[in-house]
């Protein structure tokens, strides 16, 4: 019955289009702290089209060579180390087992979007277990305008230890600045299982937080840093790297060290969509409800 098939197709199209309309977030995103953000990058690395399709949509894959004068090896970011993880659980980011070539093959993705300024940034991920690498989730424009979550796989308590830093994390004399760099242990947490790590970049503070589960128990943690909050529009980056320095990354790794990421959700304001343009777009879309995120 062709006409019935056509009707079904039309109903299907209608349902799809109303779902899309219902999901329109032209009036922005309201986060759990009540802040409204104009834009979003929602990367679902578990999607049917594959993790790399989500990477290609919104991210650049780094191929930089970064000489490391203080390390025992240089960093070579390579495309192949940003990969669909074997179990289809998400995106793999890998620092390869060191091959004594002088460089560690590492992984980094950087948002295509620049000009990000303030927002709520989340990833659902599990950390690498192989010692000798750094796994980073951070905003970046330069070395003194940067907010980082870092995991050091050489720490004995790497599965519950976080480094939160509003750069520069050191005082001019070289000592750690305790007001800008926080070393945080979350008792009971297991970062080798999937959990959500979050940076809320606000005008006068950065709120770093974690929400995960271990053995059926919810584990949460939150740390606020008010010093060195960036003021410059930035990009967002994830990476896994090692340079073999004895003080930080340690390593280089003797086996492949892999972080797996199920999703990255970035809700933010940027210089490319002004408040006025955002308000016009919200009106033009018929003032749909603000999306809660
Ligand atoms: C980083 O960017 C800020 C703002 O543009 C600038 O003032 C500062 O000098 C830069 N710092 C470095 C280390 O490049
Ligand atoms: C644990 O966290 C999840 C996700 O945030 C939430 O849905 C659930 O209600 C929490 N359970 C308890 C016992 O707090
Ligand atoms: C982000 O944009 C929204 C909507 O334009 C605005 O209300 C809010 O104040 C902005 N937030 C910051 C931190 O600039």
mmCIF file of C-alpha atoms in Angstrom, residues 36 46-47 100 110 122 144 152 157 159 183 238-239:
data_model
loop_
_atom_site.group_PDB
_atom_site.id
_atom_site.type_symbol
_atom_site.label_atom_id
_atom_site.label_comp_id
_atom_site.label_asym_id
_atom_site.label_seq_id
_atom_site.Cartn_x
_atom_site.Cartn_y
_atom_site.Cartn_z
ATOM 1 C CA UNK A 36 23.107 30.652 31.093
ATOM 2 C CA UNK A 46 29.740 6.602 21.831
ATOM 3 C CA UNK A 47 27.483 7.545 18.880
ATOM 4 C CA UNK A 100 63.457 5.063 22.024
ATOM 5 C CA UNK A 110 41.719 21.007 20.182
ATOM 6 C CA UNK A 122 32.407 18.434 31.218
ATOM 7 C CA UNK A 144 49.564 32.017 31.591
ATOM 8 C CA UNK A 152 49.410 11.922 36.541
ATOM 9 C CA UNK A 157 47.033 7.142 44.018
ATOM 10 C CA UNK A 159 42.972 6.758 40.383
ATOM 11 C CA UNK A 183 46.538 18.913 44.437
ATOM 12 C CA UNK A 238 42.179 17.229 25.737
ATOM 13 C CA UNK A 239 45.503 15.400 25.586
#
